[in-house]
Short mmCIF file of C-alpha atoms in Angstrom, two decimals:
data_model
loop_
_atom_site.label_atom_id
_atom_site.label_comp_id
_atom_site.label_asym_id
_atom_site.label_seq_id
_atom_site.Cartn_x
_atom_site.Cartn_y
_atom_site.Cartn_z
CA MET A 1 0.00 0.00 0.00
CA GLU A 2 1.49 3.31 -1.15
CA ARG A 3 2.36 5.67 1.67
CA GLN A 4 0.95 9.19 1.38
CA VAL A 5 3.40 12.03 2.07
CA ASN A 6 2.27 15.06 3.96
CA ILE A 7 3.68 18.00 1.99
CA ASP A 8 2.63 20.67 4.46
CA PRO A 9 5.84 20.41 6.54
CA ILE A 10 7.89 20.53 3.32
CA LEU A 11 6.10 23.65 2.16
CA ALA A 12 6.62 25.20 5.57
CA LEU A 13 10.33 24.48 5.40
CA GLU A 14 10.51 25.90 1.87
CA LYS A 15 8.83 29.04 3.13
CA GLN A 16 11.35 29.36 5.93
CA ILE A 17 14.24 28.79 3.50
CA SER A 18 12.86 31.48 1.17
CA HIS A 19 12.45 33.85 4.11
CA HIS A 20 16.04 33.23 5.22
CA GLU A 21 17.36 33.64 1.69
CA THR A 22 15.60 37.00 1.44
CA ALA A 23 17.07 38.00 4.79
CA ILE A 24 20.56 36.90 3.69
CA ILE A 25 20.26 38.95 0.48
CA LYS A 26 19.24 42.00 2.53
CA LEU A 27 22.19 41.45 4.86
CA LYS A 28 24.59 41.16 1.93
CA ARG A 29 23.24 44.37 0.39
CA ALA A 30 23.58 46.10 3.76
CA ARG A 31 27.17 44.84 3.99
CA ASN A 32 27.96 46.03 0.44
CA SER A 33 26.52 49.46 1.20
CA LEU A 34 29.22 49.91 3.85
CA LEU A 35 32.04 49.48 1.31
CA ASN A 36 33.86 52.60 0.13
CA ILE A 37 32.88 51.99 -3.51
CA SER A 38 29.21 52.14 -2.52
CA SER A 39 29.61 55.70 -1.27
CA LEU A 40 30.19 56.92 -4.81
CA PRO A 41 27.23 58.75 -6.37
CA PRO A 42 25.45 56.61 -8.99
CA GLU A 43 26.39 58.98 -11.82
CA VAL A 44 30.10 58.70 -10.91
CA LEU A 45 29.92 54.91 -10.70
CA GLY A 46 28.06 54.86 -14.01
CA ASN A 47 30.81 56.90 -15.65
CA ILE A 48 33.39 54.40 -14.36
CA PHE A 49 31.41 51.58 -15.94
CA ARG A 50 31.08 53.53 -19.18
CA TRP A 51 34.84 54.12 -19.28
CA ASN A 52 35.37 50.37 -18.87
CA ILE A 53 33.37 49.49 -22.00
CA THR A 54 34.30 52.50 -24.14
CA PRO A 55 36.61 51.42 -27.02
CA LYS A 56 40.04 53.02 -26.77
CA GLU A 57 40.71 52.96 -30.54
CA PRO A 58 38.34 53.95 -33.39
CA PHE A 59 37.63 50.36 -34.49
CA ASP A 60 38.03 48.44 -31.22
CA ASN A 61 35.39 45.97 -30.10
CA LEU A 62 34.06 44.96 -26.71
CA GLU A 63 35.74 42.08 -24.89
CA ASP A 64 33.82 39.06 -23.64
CA VAL A 65 34.28 40.20 -20.03
CA SER A 66 33.49 43.89 -20.63
CA TYR A 67 30.12 43.68 -18.86
CA ASN A 68 31.18 41.43 -15.97
CA PHE A 69 30.65 44.30 -13.54
CA LEU A 70 26.91 43.58 -13.89
CA LEU A 71 27.45 40.39 -11.87
CA VAL A 72 29.26 41.97 -8.90
CA CYS A 73 26.26 43.03 -6.82
CA HIS A 74 22.68 44.23 -7.04
CA HIS A 75 23.64 47.89 -6.56
CA TRP A 76 26.08 47.81 -9.47
CA PHE A 77 23.50 46.10 -11.64
CA GLU A 78 20.91 48.79 -10.84
CA VAL A 79 23.36 51.62 -11.50
CA ALA A 80 24.42 50.06 -14.81
CA SER A 81 20.79 49.53 -15.86
CA GLN A 82 20.08 53.21 -15.30
CA THR A 83 23.19 54.43 -17.19
CA PRO A 84 22.13 54.81 -20.86
CA GLY A 85 25.68 55.46 -22.03
CA LEU A 86 26.61 51.83 -21.31
CA TRP A 87 24.41 50.67 -24.18
CA ALA A 88 25.51 53.21 -26.80
CA PHE A 89 27.91 50.83 -28.57
CA TRP A 90 26.68 47.89 -30.65
CA GLY A 91 30.10 46.37 -31.32
CA ASN A 92 32.25 46.52 -34.46
CA ASN A 93 30.68 43.79 -36.62
CA PHE A 94 27.26 42.80 -37.93
CA PHE A 95 26.91 39.83 -35.56
CA ASP A 96 27.32 42.03 -32.49
CA TRP A 97 24.98 44.61 -34.01
CA GLU A 98 22.25 41.98 -34.25
CA LYS A 99 22.69 41.07 -30.57
CA ARG A 100 22.71 44.61 -29.18
CA TYR A 101 20.84 47.05 -31.40
CA LEU A 102 17.46 46.41 -29.75
CA HIS A 103 18.86 46.87 -26.21
CA SER A 104 20.01 50.42 -26.91
CA SER A 105 17.57 53.25 -26.30
CA VAL A 106 17.06 55.45 -29.35
CA ALA A 107 17.47 58.45 -27.05
CA THR A 108 21.04 57.40 -26.18
CA PRO A 109 23.82 58.82 -28.43
CA LEU A 110 25.08 55.94 -30.59
CA ASP A 111 28.66 55.03 -31.54
CA LEU A 112 28.27 53.18 -34.83
CA VAL A 113 31.42 51.16 -35.61
CA LEU A 114 32.13 48.58 -38.33
CA ASP A 115 35.53 46.97 -38.82
CA GLY A 116 35.24 45.08 -42.09
CA SER A 117 38.96 44.29 -42.15
CA THR A 118 38.56 41.64 -39.44
CA HIS A 119 34.87 40.71 -39.78
CA LEU A 120 34.04 40.00 -43.40
CA PHE A 121 30.57 38.46 -43.18
CA GLY A 122 27.08 39.75 -42.50
CA CYS A 123 25.05 42.72 -43.66
CA VAL A 124 22.82 45.47 -42.35
CA SER A 125 19.30 44.16 -41.80
CA GLU A 126 16.16 46.13 -42.63
CA PRO A 127 15.18 46.43 -38.91
CA GLN A 128 18.63 47.87 -38.16
CA GLN A 129 18.23 50.39 -40.98
CA MET A 130 14.87 51.40 -39.50
CA VAL A 131 16.52 51.97 -36.11
CA LEU A 132 19.21 54.08 -37.78
CA ARG A 133 16.53 56.16 -39.54
CA GLU A 134 14.76 56.74 -36.24
CA ARG A 135 18.02 57.72 -34.57
CA THR A 136 18.75 60.10 -37.43
CA THR A 137 15.33 61.70 -36.94
CA ARG A 138 15.95 62.00 -33.20
CA ASN A 139 19.51 63.27 -33.84
CA THR A 140 21.13 60.68 -31.55
CA ILE A 141 24.14 59.45 -33.54
CA ARG A 142 27.43 60.56 -32.01
CA ARG A 143 30.15 58.67 -33.94
CA VAL A 144 30.28 56.83 -37.26
CA HIS A 145 33.45 54.77 -37.82
CA LEU A 146 33.28 52.49 -40.88
CA ARG A 147 36.10 50.48 -42.45
CA THR A 148 35.50 47.89 -45.17
CA ASP A 149 36.43 46.91 -48.70
CA MET A 150 32.78 46.44 -49.70
CA HIS A 151 31.06 49.63 -50.82
CA CYS A 152 27.64 48.00 -50.53
CA HIS A 153 28.12 47.78 -46.74
CA LEU A 154 29.11 51.44 -46.47
CA THR A 155 26.21 52.53 -48.66
CA SER A 156 23.63 50.48 -46.74
CA ILE A 157 24.79 52.04 -43.46
CA ILE A 158 25.13 55.63 -44.67
CA SER A 159 21.90 55.80 -46.71
CA PRO A 160 19.58 55.80 -43.63
CA LEU A 161 21.55 58.77 -42.28
CA LEU A 162 20.99 60.97 -45.34
CA SER A 163 18.28 63.58 -45.74
CA ILE A 164 16.15 64.15 -48.84
CA GLY A 165 18.65 66.81 -49.92
CA GLY A 166 21.46 64.24 -49.95
CA GLY A 167 23.45 65.41 -46.91
CA LEU A 168 23.93 63.86 -43.49
CA GLN A 169 20.78 64.57 -41.51
CA THR A 170 22.27 64.14 -38.05
CA SER A 171 23.80 67.36 -36.72
CA SER A 172 24.94 65.72 -33.46
CA LEU A 173 27.79 63.84 -35.19
CA GLU A 174 31.11 64.38 -33.40
CA SER A 175 33.38 61.90 -35.20
CA LEU A 176 33.26 60.55 -38.77
CA ILE A 177 35.77 57.97 -40.06
CA LEU A 178 35.27 56.41 -43.50
CA TRP A 179 37.96 54.01 -44.73
CA SER A 180 37.37 52.47 -48.12
CA GLU A 181 39.77 49.58 -48.72
CA ASP A 182 38.37 48.87 -52.15
CA HIS A 183 40.30 49.73 -55.33
CA THR A 184 37.50 52.10 -56.30
CA PRO A 185 37.22 55.27 -54.19
CA LEU A 186 34.10 55.77 -52.11
CA ASP A 187 32.03 58.76 -53.18
CA VAL A 188 31.40 60.94 -50.11
CA SER A 189 30.01 63.94 -51.94
CA PHE A 190 27.14 63.96 -49.44
CA LEU A 191 29.54 65.81 -47.11
CA THR A 192 29.29 68.88 -49.32
CA TYR A 193 25.55 69.04 -48.51
CA SER A 194 25.93 68.36 -44.80
CA CYS A 195 25.92 70.76 -41.90
CA LEU A 196 27.94 69.21 -39.07
CA PRO A 197 28.33 71.91 -36.41
CA LYS A 198 29.60 69.47 -33.73
CA LEU A 199 32.02 67.47 -35.87
CA GLN A 200 35.47 67.35 -34.24
CA HIS A 201 37.13 64.32 -35.86
CA LEU A 202 37.15 63.59 -39.61
CA GLU A 203 39.11 60.83 -41.36
CA LEU A 204 38.67 59.96 -45.04
CA LYS A 205 40.70 57.22 -46.70
CA ASN A 206 40.40 56.46 -50.41
CA CYS A 207 37.34 58.67 -50.77
CA LYS A 208 36.41 61.14 -53.48
CA VAL A 209 34.38 64.33 -53.33
CA SER A 210 32.64 65.95 -56.28
CA SER A 211 33.53 69.46 -55.13
CA TRP A 212 36.23 70.17 -52.56
CA VAL A 213 35.25 73.84 -52.61
CA ASN A 214 32.01 73.11 -50.74
CA LEU A 215 33.44 70.56 -48.32
CA LEU A 216 32.57 71.37 -44.72
CA PRO A 217 31.83 75.07 -45.25
CA GLN A 218 29.91 75.25 -41.95
CA THR A 219 32.19 73.06 -39.84
CA THR A 220 34.45 75.08 -37.57
CA LEU A 221 35.15 72.79 -34.60
CA LEU A 222 37.40 70.17 -36.19
CA THR A 223 40.29 69.18 -33.93
CA THR A 224 41.50 66.20 -36.01
CA LEU A 225 41.62 66.04 -39.81
CA ASP A 226 43.08 62.98 -41.55
CA LEU A 227 42.87 62.75 -45.36
CA SER A 228 44.46 59.91 -47.37
CA PHE A 229 44.43 59.76 -51.14
CA ASP A 230 45.93 57.61 -53.87
CA GLU A 231 46.00 57.77 -57.65
CA ASN A 232 42.30 56.81 -57.80
CA SER A 233 41.10 59.36 -55.26
CA PRO A 234 42.40 62.78 -56.32
CA ALA A 235 43.40 65.22 -53.60
CA PRO A 236 42.22 68.84 -53.48
CA ILE A 237 44.44 71.52 -54.94
CA THR A 238 46.50 73.59 -52.54
CA SER A 239 44.09 76.54 -52.32
CA GLN A 240 41.11 74.25 -51.63
CA LEU A 241 43.02 72.45 -48.91
CA LEU A 242 44.06 75.73 -47.35
CA SER A 243 40.43 76.93 -47.39
CA ILE A 244 39.36 73.82 -45.48
CA LEU A 245 42.12 74.41 -42.93
CA ALA A 246 41.32 78.10 -42.62
CA SER A 247 37.70 77.35 -41.68
CA ASN A 248 38.88 75.00 -38.91
CA SER A 249 41.39 77.02 -36.94
CA HIS A 250 40.95 74.78 -33.87
CA LEU A 251 42.78 71.90 -35.51
CA GLU A 252 45.13 70.03 -33.16
CA LYS A 253 46.04 67.06 -35.38
CA LEU A 254 46.49 67.28 -39.14
CA ARG A 255 47.47 64.27 -41.28
CA LEU A 256 47.69 64.32 -45.07
CA HIS A 257 48.74 61.24 -47.03
CA THR A 258 48.82 61.67 -50.77
CA GLN A 259 51.01 60.92 -53.74
CA ALA A 260 50.43 64.41 -55.07
CA ILE A 261 48.95 67.69 -53.86
CA PRO A 262 47.98 69.49 -57.07
CA ALA A 263 49.27 73.04 -57.10
CA ASP A 264 47.28 76.05 -58.28
CA GLU A 265 48.31 77.95 -61.33
CA ASP A 266 48.20 81.12 -59.25
CA ASP A 267 47.45 80.51 -55.58
CA GLY A 268 48.90 83.79 -54.36
CA ASP A 269 50.37 84.14 -50.87
CA PHE A 270 47.44 82.76 -48.89
CA GLN A 271 48.62 81.97 -45.33
CA VAL A 272 46.71 79.84 -42.81
CA SER A 273 47.28 80.10 -39.07
CA LEU A 274 46.72 76.99 -36.95
CA PRO A 275 47.46 78.25 -33.43
CA HIS A 276 46.32 75.04 -31.69
CA LEU A 277 48.16 72.55 -33.88
CA VAL A 278 50.02 69.88 -31.88
CA GLU A 279 50.66 67.11 -34.44
CA LEU A 280 51.41 67.50 -38.15
CA GLU A 281 51.97 64.55 -40.49
CA VAL A 282 52.31 65.00 -44.25
CA ASN A 283 53.34 62.35 -46.78
CA GLY A 284 53.86 63.19 -50.42
CA ASN A 285 55.98 64.78 -53.10
CA MET A 286 58.90 66.78 -51.71
CA GLY A 287 58.18 70.02 -53.59
CA GLN A 288 54.42 69.94 -53.09
CA VAL A 289 54.66 69.14 -49.38
CA PHE A 290 56.95 72.09 -48.71
CA GLY A 291 54.76 74.24 -50.95
CA LEU A 292 51.97 73.54 -48.47
CA LEU A 293 54.14 73.89 -45.35
CA ARG A 294 55.22 77.40 -46.39
CA ARG A 295 51.56 78.44 -46.17
CA LEU A 296 51.01 77.13 -42.64
CA GLU A 297 51.72 79.10 -39.50
CA TYR A 298 52.10 76.57 -36.69
CA PRO A 299 52.67 77.33 -33.00
CA ARG A 300 55.82 76.79 -31.00
CA LYS A 301 54.10 74.12 -28.87
CA MET A 302 53.66 71.81 -31.88
CA ASN A 303 55.67 68.80 -30.76
CA ALA A 304 54.83 66.11 -33.33
CA LEU A 305 56.11 66.53 -36.86
CA SER A 306 56.27 63.67 -39.39
CA LEU A 307 57.19 64.26 -43.03
CA SER A 308 57.61 61.44 -45.54
CA LEU A 309 59.03 63.01 -48.68
CA SER A 310 59.33 61.34 -52.07
CA HIS A 311 61.30 62.58 -55.09
CA CYS A 312 64.03 64.13 -52.93
CA GLN A 313 67.24 65.39 -54.51
CA ALA A 314 70.57 65.57 -52.70
CA THR A 315 70.46 69.37 -52.93
CA ASP A 316 67.07 69.48 -51.18
CA ILE A 317 68.73 68.89 -47.80
CA SER A 318 70.83 72.04 -47.97
CA GLN A 319 68.33 74.20 -49.83
CA THR A 320 64.98 73.25 -48.27
CA ILE A 321 64.88 70.48 -45.66
CA GLY A 322 67.85 71.59 -43.56
CA PRO A 323 66.76 75.23 -43.18
CA PHE A 324 63.18 74.14 -42.41
CA LEU A 325 64.45 71.72 -39.76
CA GLN A 326 66.69 74.37 -38.27
CA ASP A 327 63.83 76.85 -38.04
CA TYR A 328 61.54 74.23 -36.50
CA LEU A 329 64.07 73.36 -33.78
CA ARG A 330 64.73 77.03 -33.10
CA ARG A 331 61.02 77.66 -32.57
CA ARG A 332 60.68 74.64 -30.25
CA GLY A 333 63.39 75.95 -27.95
CA ARG A 334 66.46 74.24 -26.59
CA SER A 335 64.78 72.79 -23.49
CA ARG A 336 62.21 70.88 -25.59
CA ASN A 337 64.58 69.38 -28.16
CA GLY A 338 65.33 65.69 -27.68
CA LEU A 339 66.40 64.45 -31.08
CA GLY A 340 66.50 61.03 -32.70
CA LEU A 341 68.21 59.82 -35.87
CA CYS A 342 67.44 56.59 -37.78
CA ILE A 343 69.65 55.43 -40.65
CA SER A 344 69.31 52.26 -42.72
CA PRO A 345 71.22 51.58 -45.95
CA GLY A 346 68.88 51.59 -48.91
CA SER A 347 66.02 52.93 -46.76
CA PRO A 348 64.76 56.42 -45.98
CA ILE A 349 66.65 58.57 -43.49
CA VAL A 350 64.45 59.29 -40.50
CA PHE A 351 64.98 62.25 -38.22
CA GLY A 352 63.11 62.54 -34.95
CA VAL A 353 62.38 64.84 -32.04
CA GLY A 354 61.22 63.41 -28.72
CA SER A 355 60.69 59.66 -28.24
CA PRO A 356 60.05 56.94 -30.82
CA ARG A 357 56.36 56.09 -30.71
CA GLU A 358 56.60 53.61 -33.55
CA PHE A 359 59.28 51.40 -31.96
CA ARG A 360 58.70 48.84 -29.22
CA LEU A 361 60.79 49.88 -26.24
CA ALA A 362 61.18 48.59 -22.71
CA PRO A 363 58.79 50.18 -20.16
CA SER A 364 61.55 52.26 -18.59
CA MET A 365 62.38 53.74 -22.00
CA ARG A 366 58.78 54.69 -22.65
CA ALA A 367 58.45 56.24 -19.21
CA ARG A 368 61.38 58.57 -19.79
CA MET A 369 60.40 59.87 -23.23
CA TYR A 370 57.49 61.70 -24.80
CA SER A 371 56.04 62.09 -28.29
CA PHE A 372 58.29 61.44 -31.27
CA VAL A 373 58.68 63.67 -34.30
CA THR A 374 60.05 62.16 -37.48
CA LEU A 375 61.33 63.49 -40.76
CA THR A 376 61.53 60.71 -43.34
CA LEU A 377 63.53 61.39 -46.50
CA GLN A 378 62.98 59.07 -49.43
CA LEU A 379 66.02 59.88 -51.54
CA ASP A 380 64.68 58.22 -54.67
CA GLN A 381 67.29 59.59 -57.06
CA THR A 382 70.31 59.36 -54.76
CA PRO A 383 72.69 56.35 -54.75
CA VAL A 384 72.90 54.42 -51.49
CA TYR A 385 76.63 55.10 -51.09
CA LEU A 386 75.89 58.83 -50.79
CA GLN A 387 73.51 58.47 -47.87
CA GLU A 388 76.28 58.74 -45.29
CA GLN A 389 77.26 62.16 -46.63
CA LEU A 390 73.62 63.23 -46.83
CA THR A 391 73.12 62.15 -43.23
CA SER A 392 76.08 64.26 -42.15
CA ASP A 393 74.61 67.20 -44.08
CA LEU A 394 71.33 66.74 -42.25
CA VAL A 395 72.97 66.44 -38.83
CA ALA A 396 74.77 69.72 -39.53
CA TYR A 397 71.44 71.52 -39.12
CA MET A 398 70.92 70.31 -35.55
CA THR A 399 72.88 70.38 -32.32
CA ARG A 400 74.56 67.00 -31.79
CA GLU A 401 74.24 67.35 -28.02
CA HIS A 402 70.46 67.14 -28.49
CA VAL A 403 70.55 63.74 -30.21
CA VAL A 404 69.46 61.21 -27.58
CA TYR A 405 68.19 58.39 -29.82
CA PHE A 406 69.98 56.57 -32.66
CA ARG A 407 68.70 53.69 -34.78
CA THR A 408 70.39 51.85 -37.62
CA SER A 409 70.15 48.51 -39.39
CA ARG A 410 72.68 46.10 -40.88
CA SER A 411 75.47 48.67 -41.14
CA LEU A 412 77.05 51.28 -38.91
CA GLY A 413 78.99 53.14 -41.56
CA ALA A 414 76.95 56.29 -41.07
CA MET A 415 78.24 56.85 -37.53
CA LYS A 416 81.88 55.72 -37.09
CA ASP A 417 82.30 56.98 -33.55
CA LEU A 418 79.20 57.75 -31.51
CA ARG A 419 81.24 59.16 -28.61
CA ILE A 420 82.42 61.98 -30.85
CA GLN A 421 79.33 62.39 -33.01
CA LEU A 422 76.60 61.98 -30.36
CA PRO A 423 77.99 62.78 -26.89
CA ASP A 424 74.59 62.71 -25.13
CA LEU A 425 73.18 59.53 -26.70
CA LYS A 426 70.72 57.74 -24.38
CA ILE A 427 68.98 55.11 -26.55
CA LEU A 428 70.65 52.82 -29.09
CA ASP A 429 68.30 50.85 -31.38
CA LEU A 430 69.97 48.24 -33.62
CA TYR A 431 68.25 46.06 -36.20
CA ARG A 432 70.11 43.02 -37.55
CA VAL A 433 73.48 44.52 -36.72
CA PRO A 434 76.38 42.09 -35.97
CA LEU A 435 77.22 42.18 -32.26
CA SER A 436 80.89 41.52 -33.00
CA THR A 437 80.99 44.77 -34.98
CA VAL A 438 79.14 46.88 -32.46
CA PHE A 439 80.48 45.70 -29.10
CA SER A 440 84.07 44.95 -30.08
CA THR A 441 86.49 44.43 -27.22
CA LEU A 442 89.39 45.51 -29.45
CA ASP A 443 87.98 49.04 -29.83
CA GLN A 444 87.55 48.47 -33.55
CA GLY A 445 83.83 49.10 -33.43
CA LEU A 446 81.81 51.90 -31.88
CA SER A 447 82.67 53.48 -28.58
CA PHE A 448 79.56 54.54 -26.74
CA PRO A 449 79.17 57.61 -24.52
CA PRO A 450 78.60 57.12 -20.76
CA SER A 451 75.14 58.65 -21.15
CA LEU A 452 73.89 55.58 -23.05
CA HIS A 453 71.19 54.06 -20.82
CA HIS A 454 69.05 51.83 -23.06
CA ILE A 455 69.91 49.30 -25.77
CA PHE A 456 67.30 47.75 -28.04
CA LEU A 457 68.41 44.80 -30.21
CA GLN A 458 66.04 43.59 -32.93
CA ARG A 459 66.94 40.29 -34.56
CA PRO A 460 70.62 40.62 -33.59
CA SER A 461 73.15 39.04 -35.91
CA LEU A 462 75.20 36.46 -33.94
CA ASN A 463 78.36 34.68 -35.02
CA GLY A 464 77.38 31.10 -34.10
CA GLY A 465 75.14 32.38 -31.30
CA ASN A 466 78.02 34.19 -29.58
CA TRP A 467 76.87 36.81 -27.04
CA PHE A 468 80.36 37.41 -25.61
CA PRO A 469 80.95 40.92 -27.13
CA LEU A 470 77.75 42.26 -25.54
CA ILE A 471 78.39 40.56 -22.19
CA GLU A 472 81.94 41.93 -22.14
CA TYR A 473 80.69 45.46 -22.86
CA LEU A 474 78.04 45.24 -20.11
CA SER A 475 80.62 43.86 -17.67
CA ARG A 476 82.96 46.79 -18.32
CA ARG A 477 80.06 49.20 -17.80
CA MET A 478 79.16 47.59 -14.49
CA ALA A 479 82.78 47.47 -13.30
CA SER A 480 83.07 51.22 -13.92
CA GLY A 481 79.96 51.88 -11.82
CA ASN A 482 77.80 52.78 -14.84
CA GLN A 483 75.34 49.87 -15.08
CA LEU A 484 73.11 49.87 -18.18
CA GLY A 485 69.52 50.86 -17.44
CA SER A 486 67.65 48.46 -19.71
CA LEU A 487 68.28 45.89 -22.42
CA LEU A 488 65.50 44.78 -24.76
CA ILE A 489 66.17 41.86 -27.12
CA ASP A 490 63.59 41.02 -29.75
CA GLY A 491 64.41 37.73 -31.57
CA PRO A 492 64.21 35.18 -32.83
CA CYS A 493 67.73 34.39 -31.70
CA HIS A 494 69.55 31.58 -29.87
CA MET A 495 70.10 32.15 -26.16
CA CYS A 496 70.73 29.59 -23.43
CA ARG A 497 69.64 30.03 -19.82
CA PRO A 498 73.12 30.87 -18.42
CA VAL A 499 73.36 33.80 -20.85
CA THR A 500 69.94 35.02 -19.75
CA TYR A 501 71.08 34.92 -16.10
CA ARG A 502 74.25 36.85 -17.00
CA PHE A 503 72.21 39.59 -18.68
CA LYS A 504 69.88 39.85 -15.67
CA ALA A 505 72.89 40.40 -13.42
CA LEU A 506 74.49 43.03 -15.67
CA VAL A 507 71.54 45.35 -16.42
CA GLN A 508 68.93 47.01 -14.26
CA GLU A 509 66.03 45.85 -16.45
CA LEU A 510 65.95 43.01 -18.97
CA GLU A 511 63.18 42.18 -21.44
CA ILE A 512 63.50 39.33 -23.96
CA THR A 513 60.43 39.13 -26.16
CA ASP A 514 61.36 36.13 -28.31
CA LYS A 515 64.17 33.67 -27.62
CA CYS A 516 65.12 30.02 -28.14
CA LEU A 517 66.13 28.04 -25.07
CA GLY A 518 67.86 24.88 -26.33
CA SER A 519 67.81 21.69 -24.27
CA TYR A 520 71.54 21.34 -24.96
CA CYS A 521 73.64 24.42 -25.40
CA PRO A 522 77.36 24.37 -24.52
CA LEU A 523 78.16 27.53 -22.63
CA ASP A 524 81.21 28.28 -24.74
CA VAL A 525 78.99 28.50 -27.84
CA CYS A 526 76.94 31.37 -26.43
CA LEU A 527 79.83 32.99 -24.62
#
């Protein structure tokens, strides 16, 4: 006979368990409220959350753990739920768009990002286009960053943002980046019909405009302008470019990459003042680039200059580049000049001011330096064997005591004796240079000044894996009481564990990014 179970006691116990669980949750919330983080106002905590999920680069995506703060406690979840800015980013691909576009309030300013270079599949759905149209009507689109090699994707995203007149309908846009990686330029003539009073950041790559004269006539708040052209996307002529710059006097960063800047037949002496300019980067034909630079009045505080010049003649250094460099350094002032020089046979000569952003350096190196300013000379019509003389001509226009960074590759013929040439050298960056040539114990190689504090070796050339010349040099430095600050070795190269231990004992900071530790390595081979 089946026994009947009385469920009333079970239900009573379940009720008590539920009551205790509720009490425990209340106690936990009371405990959490006593923590220092809970004393922050909700709007401050919400801004911290928003900073955590805000992409740091134009085309960055969210990480899988970006929203883990929602799981910390009930208070954090409530604050996050009431912070609209946390849901203003859909991701940087169509799959993430599909997951998030319905969770974002149309009243929240949207950051619309698509990185087609890493996510090649998908498309904009009709419901997503409807949401974009509604956002355009409500004027709640803050940033549009699109990069793809498929024009159909760009067109399907941009078309909902356009008005009947053909221009961008959203006047709240603060940043616009359009990178077309297709062979055919993207037509962005809609910009000539757009009024973008809040636009601060504009980047166009491989785009064409029907009329540069009417581009951004009512935009005056640009702080960053980046224009890249090739043979298929013609650049504006000098006067048109100057007109665009003149209407945006608040520019802080200006980058122009083009094979040619067409000159006017008669462009007069039109000068443009950019009093807030901090970074200037221009790539193009030597004569046309300097034709543009002569029209710009930049401030003394401009501390980032990068010029990549093609079609350079040997005489251009003494007649144009050298005097310009000398004037630039004079305007910066002696206290702000920390110079760098990069020389590679058969490659452009690079001149720099500040610290090398583009090179991977040990943390201590990065901490001691600031922004880097480079002058790249592509001496197309100059034989390689003349580059040493041209380098000396270039160095003549700067104070050698200011040169704190030196980089070369494969050969050191350009600088026979760094102690004499560069007395205040602090950073030495060598790429595929034989160690036996550089750190010779017979004083047949370079002799380095005592100020040298950092050495960066990229793919060092070893004679049978022999590190003895470098170890001997570091040992002499340490014996004299002048221990090297940091040594960064970027392989691949052969290094056994005893050599690694020797380096750790001889320098203050050691970083080896790529090395081979053999299971059998006779010490006399490495040493």
